[in-house]
Short mmCIF file of C-alpha atoms in Angstrom, two decimals:
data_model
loop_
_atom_site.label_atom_id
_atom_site.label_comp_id
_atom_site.label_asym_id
_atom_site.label_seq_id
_atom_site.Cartn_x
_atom_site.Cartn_y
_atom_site.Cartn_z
CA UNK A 1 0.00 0.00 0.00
CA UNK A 2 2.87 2.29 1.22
CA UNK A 3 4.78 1.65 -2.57
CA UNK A 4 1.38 2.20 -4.56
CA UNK A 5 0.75 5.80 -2.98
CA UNK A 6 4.61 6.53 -3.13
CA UNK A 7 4.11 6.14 -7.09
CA UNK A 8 0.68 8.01 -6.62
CA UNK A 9 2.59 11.16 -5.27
CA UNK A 10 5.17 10.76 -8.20
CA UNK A 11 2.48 10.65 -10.54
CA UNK A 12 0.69 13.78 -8.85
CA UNK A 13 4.57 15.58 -8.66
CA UNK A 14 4.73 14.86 -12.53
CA UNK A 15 1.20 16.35 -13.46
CA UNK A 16 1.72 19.27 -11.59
CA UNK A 17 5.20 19.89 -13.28
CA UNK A 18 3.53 19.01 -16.95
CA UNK A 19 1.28 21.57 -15.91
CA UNK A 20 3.53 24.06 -14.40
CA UNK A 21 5.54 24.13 -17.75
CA UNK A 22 2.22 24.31 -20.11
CA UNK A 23 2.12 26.77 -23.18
CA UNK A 24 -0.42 28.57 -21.20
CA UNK A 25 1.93 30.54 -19.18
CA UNK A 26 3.51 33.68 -19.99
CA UNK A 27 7.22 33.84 -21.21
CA UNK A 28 9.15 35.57 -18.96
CA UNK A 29 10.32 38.88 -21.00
CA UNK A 30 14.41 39.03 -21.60
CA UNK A 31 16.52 40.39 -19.46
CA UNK A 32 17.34 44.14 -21.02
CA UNK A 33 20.75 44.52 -22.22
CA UNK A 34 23.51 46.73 -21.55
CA UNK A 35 22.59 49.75 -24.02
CA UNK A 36 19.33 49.56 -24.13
CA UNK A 37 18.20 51.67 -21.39
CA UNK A 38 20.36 54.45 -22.58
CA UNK A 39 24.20 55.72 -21.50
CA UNK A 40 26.21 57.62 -19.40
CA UNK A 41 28.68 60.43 -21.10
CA UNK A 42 31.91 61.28 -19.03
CA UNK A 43 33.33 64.97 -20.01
CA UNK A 44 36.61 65.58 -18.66
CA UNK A 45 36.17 69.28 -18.31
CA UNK A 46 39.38 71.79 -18.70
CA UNK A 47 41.30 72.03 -14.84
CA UNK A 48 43.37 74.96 -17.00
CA UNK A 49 39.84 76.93 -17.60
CA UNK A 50 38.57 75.88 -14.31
CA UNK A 51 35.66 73.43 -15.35
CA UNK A 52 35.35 70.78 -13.87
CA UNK A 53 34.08 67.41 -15.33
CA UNK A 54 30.74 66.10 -15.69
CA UNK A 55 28.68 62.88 -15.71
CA UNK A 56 25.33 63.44 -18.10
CA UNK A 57 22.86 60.46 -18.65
CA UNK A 58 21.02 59.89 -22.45
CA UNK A 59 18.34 57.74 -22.12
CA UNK A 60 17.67 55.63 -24.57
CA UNK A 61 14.70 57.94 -26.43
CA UNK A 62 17.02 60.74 -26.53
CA UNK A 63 16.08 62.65 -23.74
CA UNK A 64 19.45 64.51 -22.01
CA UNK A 65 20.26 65.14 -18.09
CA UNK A 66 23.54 67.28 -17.44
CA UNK A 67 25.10 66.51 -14.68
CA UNK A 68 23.55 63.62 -13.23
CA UNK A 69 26.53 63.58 -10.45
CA UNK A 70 26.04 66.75 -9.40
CA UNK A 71 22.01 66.65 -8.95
CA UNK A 72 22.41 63.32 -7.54
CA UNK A 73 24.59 63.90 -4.68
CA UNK A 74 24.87 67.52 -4.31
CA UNK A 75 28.31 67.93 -5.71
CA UNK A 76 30.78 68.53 -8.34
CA UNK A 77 32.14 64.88 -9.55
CA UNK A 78 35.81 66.42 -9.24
CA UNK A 79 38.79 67.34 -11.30
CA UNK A 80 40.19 65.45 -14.47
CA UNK A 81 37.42 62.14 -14.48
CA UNK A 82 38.53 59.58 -16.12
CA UNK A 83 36.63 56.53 -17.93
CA UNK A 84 34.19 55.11 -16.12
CA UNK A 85 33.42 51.04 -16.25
CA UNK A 86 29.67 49.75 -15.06
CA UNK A 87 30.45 46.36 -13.19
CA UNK A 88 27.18 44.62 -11.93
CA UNK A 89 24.64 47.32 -10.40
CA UNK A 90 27.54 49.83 -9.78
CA UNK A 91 30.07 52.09 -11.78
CA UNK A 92 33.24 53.12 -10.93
CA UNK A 93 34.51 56.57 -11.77
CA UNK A 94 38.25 57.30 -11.19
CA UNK A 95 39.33 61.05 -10.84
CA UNK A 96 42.54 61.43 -11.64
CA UNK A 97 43.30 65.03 -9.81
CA UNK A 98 41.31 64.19 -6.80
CA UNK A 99 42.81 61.16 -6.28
CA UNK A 100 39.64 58.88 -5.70
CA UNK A 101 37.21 56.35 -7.18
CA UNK A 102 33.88 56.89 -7.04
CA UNK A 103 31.69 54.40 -6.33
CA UNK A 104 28.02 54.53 -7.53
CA UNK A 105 24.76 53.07 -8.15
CA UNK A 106 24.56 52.32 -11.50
CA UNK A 107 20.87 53.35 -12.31
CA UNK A 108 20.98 56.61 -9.63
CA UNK A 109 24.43 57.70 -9.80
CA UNK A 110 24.36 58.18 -6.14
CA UNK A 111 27.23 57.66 -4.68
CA UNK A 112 27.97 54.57 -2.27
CA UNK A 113 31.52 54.38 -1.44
CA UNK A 114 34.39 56.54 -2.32
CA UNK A 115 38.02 55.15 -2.77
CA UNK A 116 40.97 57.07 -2.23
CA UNK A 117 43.82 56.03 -4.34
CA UNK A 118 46.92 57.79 -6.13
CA UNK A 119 46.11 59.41 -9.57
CA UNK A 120 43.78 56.77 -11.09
CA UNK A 121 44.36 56.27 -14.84
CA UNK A 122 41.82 53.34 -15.60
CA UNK A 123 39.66 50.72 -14.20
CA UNK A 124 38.83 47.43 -15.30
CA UNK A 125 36.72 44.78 -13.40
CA UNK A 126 37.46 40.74 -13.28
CA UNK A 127 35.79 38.29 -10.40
CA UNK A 128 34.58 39.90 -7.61
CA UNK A 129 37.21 42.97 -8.25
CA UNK A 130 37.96 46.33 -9.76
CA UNK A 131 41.50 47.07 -10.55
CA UNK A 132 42.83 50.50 -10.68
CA UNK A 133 45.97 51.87 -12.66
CA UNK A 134 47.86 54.59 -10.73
CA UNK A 135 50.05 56.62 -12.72
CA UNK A 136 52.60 56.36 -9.71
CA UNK A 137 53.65 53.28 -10.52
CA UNK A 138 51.23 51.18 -8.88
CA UNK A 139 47.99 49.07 -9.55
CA UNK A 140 45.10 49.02 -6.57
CA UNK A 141 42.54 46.16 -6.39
CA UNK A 142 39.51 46.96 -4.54
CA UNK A 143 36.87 44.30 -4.15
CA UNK A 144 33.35 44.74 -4.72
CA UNK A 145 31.28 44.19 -1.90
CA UNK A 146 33.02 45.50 1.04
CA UNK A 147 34.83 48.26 -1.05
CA UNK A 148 38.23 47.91 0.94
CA UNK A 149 41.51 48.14 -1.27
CA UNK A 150 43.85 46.48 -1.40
CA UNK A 151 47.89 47.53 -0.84
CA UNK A 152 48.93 49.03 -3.92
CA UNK A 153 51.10 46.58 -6.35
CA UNK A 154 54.18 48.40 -8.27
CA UNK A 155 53.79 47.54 -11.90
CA UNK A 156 56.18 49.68 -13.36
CA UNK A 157 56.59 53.49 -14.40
CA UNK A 158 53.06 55.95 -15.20
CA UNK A 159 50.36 53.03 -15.74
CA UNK A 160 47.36 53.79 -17.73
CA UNK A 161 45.16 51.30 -19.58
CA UNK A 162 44.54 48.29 -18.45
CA UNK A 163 42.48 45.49 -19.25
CA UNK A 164 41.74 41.89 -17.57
CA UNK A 165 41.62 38.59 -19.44
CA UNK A 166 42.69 34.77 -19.02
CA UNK A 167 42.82 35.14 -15.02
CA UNK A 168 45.50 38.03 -15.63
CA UNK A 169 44.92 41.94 -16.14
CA UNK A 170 47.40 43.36 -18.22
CA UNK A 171 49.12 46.94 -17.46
CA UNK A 172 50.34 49.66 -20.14
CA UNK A 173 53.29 51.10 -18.11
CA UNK A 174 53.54 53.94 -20.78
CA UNK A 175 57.07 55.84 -18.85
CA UNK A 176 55.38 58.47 -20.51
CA UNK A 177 57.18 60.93 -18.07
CA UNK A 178 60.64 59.82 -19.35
CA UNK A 179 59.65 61.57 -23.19
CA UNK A 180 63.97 62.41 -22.76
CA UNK A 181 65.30 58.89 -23.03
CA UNK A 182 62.79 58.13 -25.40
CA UNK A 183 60.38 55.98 -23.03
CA UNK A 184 63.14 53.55 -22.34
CA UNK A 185 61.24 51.87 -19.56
CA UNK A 186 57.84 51.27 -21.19
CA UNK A 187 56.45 47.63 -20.84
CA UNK A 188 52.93 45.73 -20.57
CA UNK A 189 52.83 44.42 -16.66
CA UNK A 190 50.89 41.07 -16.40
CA UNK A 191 49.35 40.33 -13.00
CA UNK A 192 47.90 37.31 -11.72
CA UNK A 193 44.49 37.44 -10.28
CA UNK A 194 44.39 34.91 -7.85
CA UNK A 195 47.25 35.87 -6.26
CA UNK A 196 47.50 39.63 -7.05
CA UNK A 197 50.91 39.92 -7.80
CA UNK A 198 53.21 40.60 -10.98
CA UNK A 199 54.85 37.77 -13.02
CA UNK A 200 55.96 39.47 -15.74
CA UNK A 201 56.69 42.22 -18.17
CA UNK A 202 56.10 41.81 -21.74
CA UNK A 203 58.78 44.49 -23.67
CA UNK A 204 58.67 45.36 -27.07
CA UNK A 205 60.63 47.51 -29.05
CA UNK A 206 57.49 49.15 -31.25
CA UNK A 207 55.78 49.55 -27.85
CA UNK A 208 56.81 52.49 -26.64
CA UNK A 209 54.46 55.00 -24.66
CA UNK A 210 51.38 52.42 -24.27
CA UNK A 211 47.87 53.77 -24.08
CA UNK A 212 44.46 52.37 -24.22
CA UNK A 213 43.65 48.92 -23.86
CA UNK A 214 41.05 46.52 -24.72
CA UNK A 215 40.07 42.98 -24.47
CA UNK A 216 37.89 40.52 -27.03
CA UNK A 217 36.14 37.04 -26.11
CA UNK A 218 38.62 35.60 -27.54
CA UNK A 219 41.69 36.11 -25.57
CA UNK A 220 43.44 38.20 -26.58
CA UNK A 221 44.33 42.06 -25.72
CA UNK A 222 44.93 44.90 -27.39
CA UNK A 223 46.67 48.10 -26.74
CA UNK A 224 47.77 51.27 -28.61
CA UNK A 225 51.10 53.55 -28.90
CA UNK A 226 49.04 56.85 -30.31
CA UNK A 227 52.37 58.76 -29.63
CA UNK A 228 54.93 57.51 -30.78
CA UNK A 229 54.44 54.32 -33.53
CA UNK A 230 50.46 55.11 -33.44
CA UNK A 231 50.35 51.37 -34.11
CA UNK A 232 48.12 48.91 -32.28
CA UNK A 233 49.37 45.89 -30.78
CA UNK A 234 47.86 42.83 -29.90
CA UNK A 235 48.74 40.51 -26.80
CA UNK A 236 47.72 36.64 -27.57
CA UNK A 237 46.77 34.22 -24.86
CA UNK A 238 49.90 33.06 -24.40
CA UNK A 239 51.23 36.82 -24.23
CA UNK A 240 53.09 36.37 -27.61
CA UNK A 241 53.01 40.34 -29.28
CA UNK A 242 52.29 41.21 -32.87
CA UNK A 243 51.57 44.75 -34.41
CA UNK A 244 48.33 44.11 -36.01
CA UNK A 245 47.65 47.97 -37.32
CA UNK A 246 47.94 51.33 -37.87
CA UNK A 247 45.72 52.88 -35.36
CA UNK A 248 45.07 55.62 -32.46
CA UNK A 249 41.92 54.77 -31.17
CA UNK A 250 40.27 50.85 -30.24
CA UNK A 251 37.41 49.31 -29.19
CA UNK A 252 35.30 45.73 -28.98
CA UNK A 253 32.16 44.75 -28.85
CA UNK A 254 32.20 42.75 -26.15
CA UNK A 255 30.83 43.90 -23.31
CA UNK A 256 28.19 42.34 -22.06
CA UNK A 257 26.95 40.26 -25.27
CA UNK A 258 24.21 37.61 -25.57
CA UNK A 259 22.28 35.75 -28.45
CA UNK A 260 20.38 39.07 -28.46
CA UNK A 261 23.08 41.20 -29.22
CA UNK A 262 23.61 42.06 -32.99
CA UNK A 263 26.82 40.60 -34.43
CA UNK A 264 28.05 37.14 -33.15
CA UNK A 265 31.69 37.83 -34.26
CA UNK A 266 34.12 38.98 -32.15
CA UNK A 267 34.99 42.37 -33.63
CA UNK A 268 38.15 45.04 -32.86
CA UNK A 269 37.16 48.58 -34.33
CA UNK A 270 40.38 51.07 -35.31
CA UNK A 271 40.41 54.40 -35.94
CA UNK A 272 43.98 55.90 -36.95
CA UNK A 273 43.70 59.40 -36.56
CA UNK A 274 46.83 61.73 -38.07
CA UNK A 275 47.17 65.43 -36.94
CA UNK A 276 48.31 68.63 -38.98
CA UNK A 277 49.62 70.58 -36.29
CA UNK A 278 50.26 73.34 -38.42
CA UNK A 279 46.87 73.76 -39.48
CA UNK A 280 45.23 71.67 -36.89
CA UNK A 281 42.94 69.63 -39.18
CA UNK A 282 42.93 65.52 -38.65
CA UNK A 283 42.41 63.10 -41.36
CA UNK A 284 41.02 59.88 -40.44
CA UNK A 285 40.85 56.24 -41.79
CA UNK A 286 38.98 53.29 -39.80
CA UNK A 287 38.84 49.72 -39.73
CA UNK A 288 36.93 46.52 -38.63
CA UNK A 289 38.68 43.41 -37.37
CA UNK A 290 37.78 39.58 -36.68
CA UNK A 291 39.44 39.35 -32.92
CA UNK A 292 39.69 35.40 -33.06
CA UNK A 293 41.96 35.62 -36.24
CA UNK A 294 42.77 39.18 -36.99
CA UNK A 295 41.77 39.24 -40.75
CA UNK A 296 40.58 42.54 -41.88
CA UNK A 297 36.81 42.72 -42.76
CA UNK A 298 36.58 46.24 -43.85
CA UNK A 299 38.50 49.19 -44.64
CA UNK A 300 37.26 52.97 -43.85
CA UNK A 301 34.63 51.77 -42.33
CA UNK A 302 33.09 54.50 -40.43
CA UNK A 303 31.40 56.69 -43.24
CA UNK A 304 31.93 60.89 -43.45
CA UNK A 305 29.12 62.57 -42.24
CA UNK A 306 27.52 64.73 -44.75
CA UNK A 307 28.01 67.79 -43.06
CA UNK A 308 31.88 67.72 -42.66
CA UNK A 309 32.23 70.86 -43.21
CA UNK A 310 30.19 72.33 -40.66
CA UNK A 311 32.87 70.81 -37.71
CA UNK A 312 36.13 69.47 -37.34
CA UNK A 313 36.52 65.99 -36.03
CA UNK A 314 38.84 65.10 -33.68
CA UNK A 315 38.54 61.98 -31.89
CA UNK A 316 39.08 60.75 -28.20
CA UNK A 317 38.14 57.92 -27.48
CA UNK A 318 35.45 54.80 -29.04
CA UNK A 319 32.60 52.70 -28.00
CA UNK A 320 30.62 49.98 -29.39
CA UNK A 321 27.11 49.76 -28.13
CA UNK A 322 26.43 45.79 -26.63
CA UNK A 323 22.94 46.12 -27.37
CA UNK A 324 23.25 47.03 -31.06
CA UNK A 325 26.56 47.00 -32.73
CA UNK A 326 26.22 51.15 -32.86
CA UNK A 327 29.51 52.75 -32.75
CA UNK A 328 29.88 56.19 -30.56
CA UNK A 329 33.08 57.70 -31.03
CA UNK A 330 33.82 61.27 -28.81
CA UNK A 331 35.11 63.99 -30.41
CA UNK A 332 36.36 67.65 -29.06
CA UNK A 333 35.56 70.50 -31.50
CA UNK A 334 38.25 70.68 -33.16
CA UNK A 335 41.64 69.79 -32.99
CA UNK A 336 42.44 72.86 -30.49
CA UNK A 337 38.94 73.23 -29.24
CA UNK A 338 39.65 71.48 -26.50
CA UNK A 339 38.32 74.27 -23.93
CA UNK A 340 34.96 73.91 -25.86
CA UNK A 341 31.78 71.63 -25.73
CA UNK A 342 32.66 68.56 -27.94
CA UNK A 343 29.93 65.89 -29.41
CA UNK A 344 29.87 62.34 -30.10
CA UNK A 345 29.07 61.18 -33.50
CA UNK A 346 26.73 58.10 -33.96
CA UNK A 347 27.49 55.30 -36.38
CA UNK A 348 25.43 52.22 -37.09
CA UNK A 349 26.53 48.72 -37.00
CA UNK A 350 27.27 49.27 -40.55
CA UNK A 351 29.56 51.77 -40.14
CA UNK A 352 26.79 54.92 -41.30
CA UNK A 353 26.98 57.85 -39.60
CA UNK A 354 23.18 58.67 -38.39
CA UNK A 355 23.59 61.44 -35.66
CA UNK A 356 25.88 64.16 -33.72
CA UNK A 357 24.64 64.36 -29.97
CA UNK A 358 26.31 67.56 -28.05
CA UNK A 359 28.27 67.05 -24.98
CA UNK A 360 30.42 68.95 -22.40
CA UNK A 361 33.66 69.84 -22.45
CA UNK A 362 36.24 67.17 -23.29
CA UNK A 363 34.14 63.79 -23.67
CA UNK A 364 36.16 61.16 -22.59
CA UNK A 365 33.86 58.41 -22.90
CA UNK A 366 30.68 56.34 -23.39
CA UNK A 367 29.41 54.08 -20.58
CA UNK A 368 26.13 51.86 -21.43
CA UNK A 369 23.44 51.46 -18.81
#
């Protein structure tokens, strides 16, 4: 009797789960992506005019908030901001002249936690933790929950980008202080993540003065010398280096990608940008590349707006919405407008230009919500 209502309550379990699952129930919407709801803009401001910099919001119907920071919490987001990263519910702003990381809620911008650290360059964000380049010489870990940092690891001379991949976050030590002996000390430091400490340095002779980095899906890193060979260099798996391209400015489009997400290549934008300082006009060429095996897949991709001649583009920095493939690339007005409100021009996943948004002073970067 006891066996016979034992496979009567399996039965009943089983019905109940047949009917649980039925095509009578709703399916669960998607989970939004990372772009959709809109994007934070970063402007760096002008410490030699006395502006400060700026966080604005976009949502993603157009509609524009200045200073989000500032009505959020009351005050001015500080001196010289650099590029923000959104890691979970929270982004991380470092601020290079006031020596801190912000720490806030991603959807508020209210501010949670503040970090104090040396001259922060660039964050990136791996397991649990957000790493910091100091351009002292040192790299500062803090971890996510309790907001505590770590003791700062020496990397190696003026750190800037750096990016995490293959349990190891990678450090441009650009010397860029030591412009006299020709950036003699310049290397890519590789930490370890479990153990936070550095096992190497990865020297090159063409990299010299490193800037921005990036990482794909696929392993591999990239990183830039815009001053000196304005080359970009890319960092295998197995840390062997090659000089892929000409180029200034990089990014991927992988942040944050799903099935949704248009494009299921792993994709390395390049913009080389070349300045006429005697007449301060920049030409510019762009390019699309397959990250897994570095082939080319177009050339001059991004397409000239029709009304070129209107404004004067000068690049900063590049980002490739996750949500959509579009490609936002900041731009100050000019090549010496520098102390004036720049833009970002809009490019679709094709590479066509479809729209010029205004922004503050000195945008220094895209960060999608």
């Amino acid at each position: 009797m006891l066996k016979q209502l034992k496979f009567a309550a399996i039965a009943l379990l089983v019905a109940v789960g047949f009917t649980a699952c039925s095509d009578d129930e709703p399916t669960p919407a998607p989970a939004p992506l990372r772009g959709e709801a809109g994007m934070y803009v970063i402007n760096q401001g002008n410490s030699y005019g006395n502006v400060a910099g700026a966080l604005d919001f976009i949502a993603q119907n157009g509609t524009k908030t200045d200073s989000v920071f500032f009505k959020a919490n009351g005050q001015l987001i500080g001196d010289a901001p650099q590029k923000p990263i959104i890691y979970g519910s929270k982004m991380y702003v470092p601020v290079f002249a006031s020596n801190l990381v912000w720490v806030l809620d991603a959807n508020t911008a209210t501010v949670i936690a503040s970090v104090q650290t040396s001259q922060p360059e660039a964050v990136c964000a791996s397991n649990g933790h957000v790493y910091i380049s100091n351009n002292d010489g040192f790299v500062t870990r803090i971890d996510t929950t309790t907001y505590t940092k770590s003791t700062p690891l020496a990397v190696g001379p003026n750190p800037y980008g750096i990016a995490a991949a293959n349990g190891k976050v990678y450090v441009a030590c650009s010397d860029a202080n030591n412009y006299g002996a020709g950036y003699a000390n310049s290397a890519i430091a590789v930490i370890d993540e479990a153990t936070f400490s550095k096992v190497k340095s990865i020297t090159n002779e063409g990299i010299t003065d490193p800037w921005e980095m990036a990482a794909d899906n696929s392993g591999n890193v990239y990183v830039t010398t815009p001053y000196t060979a304005n080359k970009v260099w890319k960092i295998d798996a197995n840390d062997n280096v090659s000089a892929l391209c000409d180029g200034t400015y990089i990014a991927t489009n992988t942040q944050n990608r799903t099935s949704r997400a248009t494009g299921k290549q792993d994709l390395l934008y390049v913009i080389h940008a070349v300045t006429d300082w005697n007449t301060y006009t920049t030409t510019i060429s762009s390019s699309v590349y397959n990250a897994a095996t570095g082939a080319q897949l177009s050339n001059n991709f991004l397409q000239t707006p029709a009304n070129t001649a209107e404004y004067t583009f000068a690049p900063i920095c590049m980002d490739v919405n996750p949500a959509n493939g579009d490609i936002y690339v900041c731009s100050d007005n000019g090549s010496n407008g520098y102390a004036k409100p720049g833009y970002i021009n809009v490019y679709t996943s094709n590479g066509a230009f479809s729209k010029r948004i205004a922004t503050g002073i000195h945008p220094y970067g895209v960060i999608f919500k």
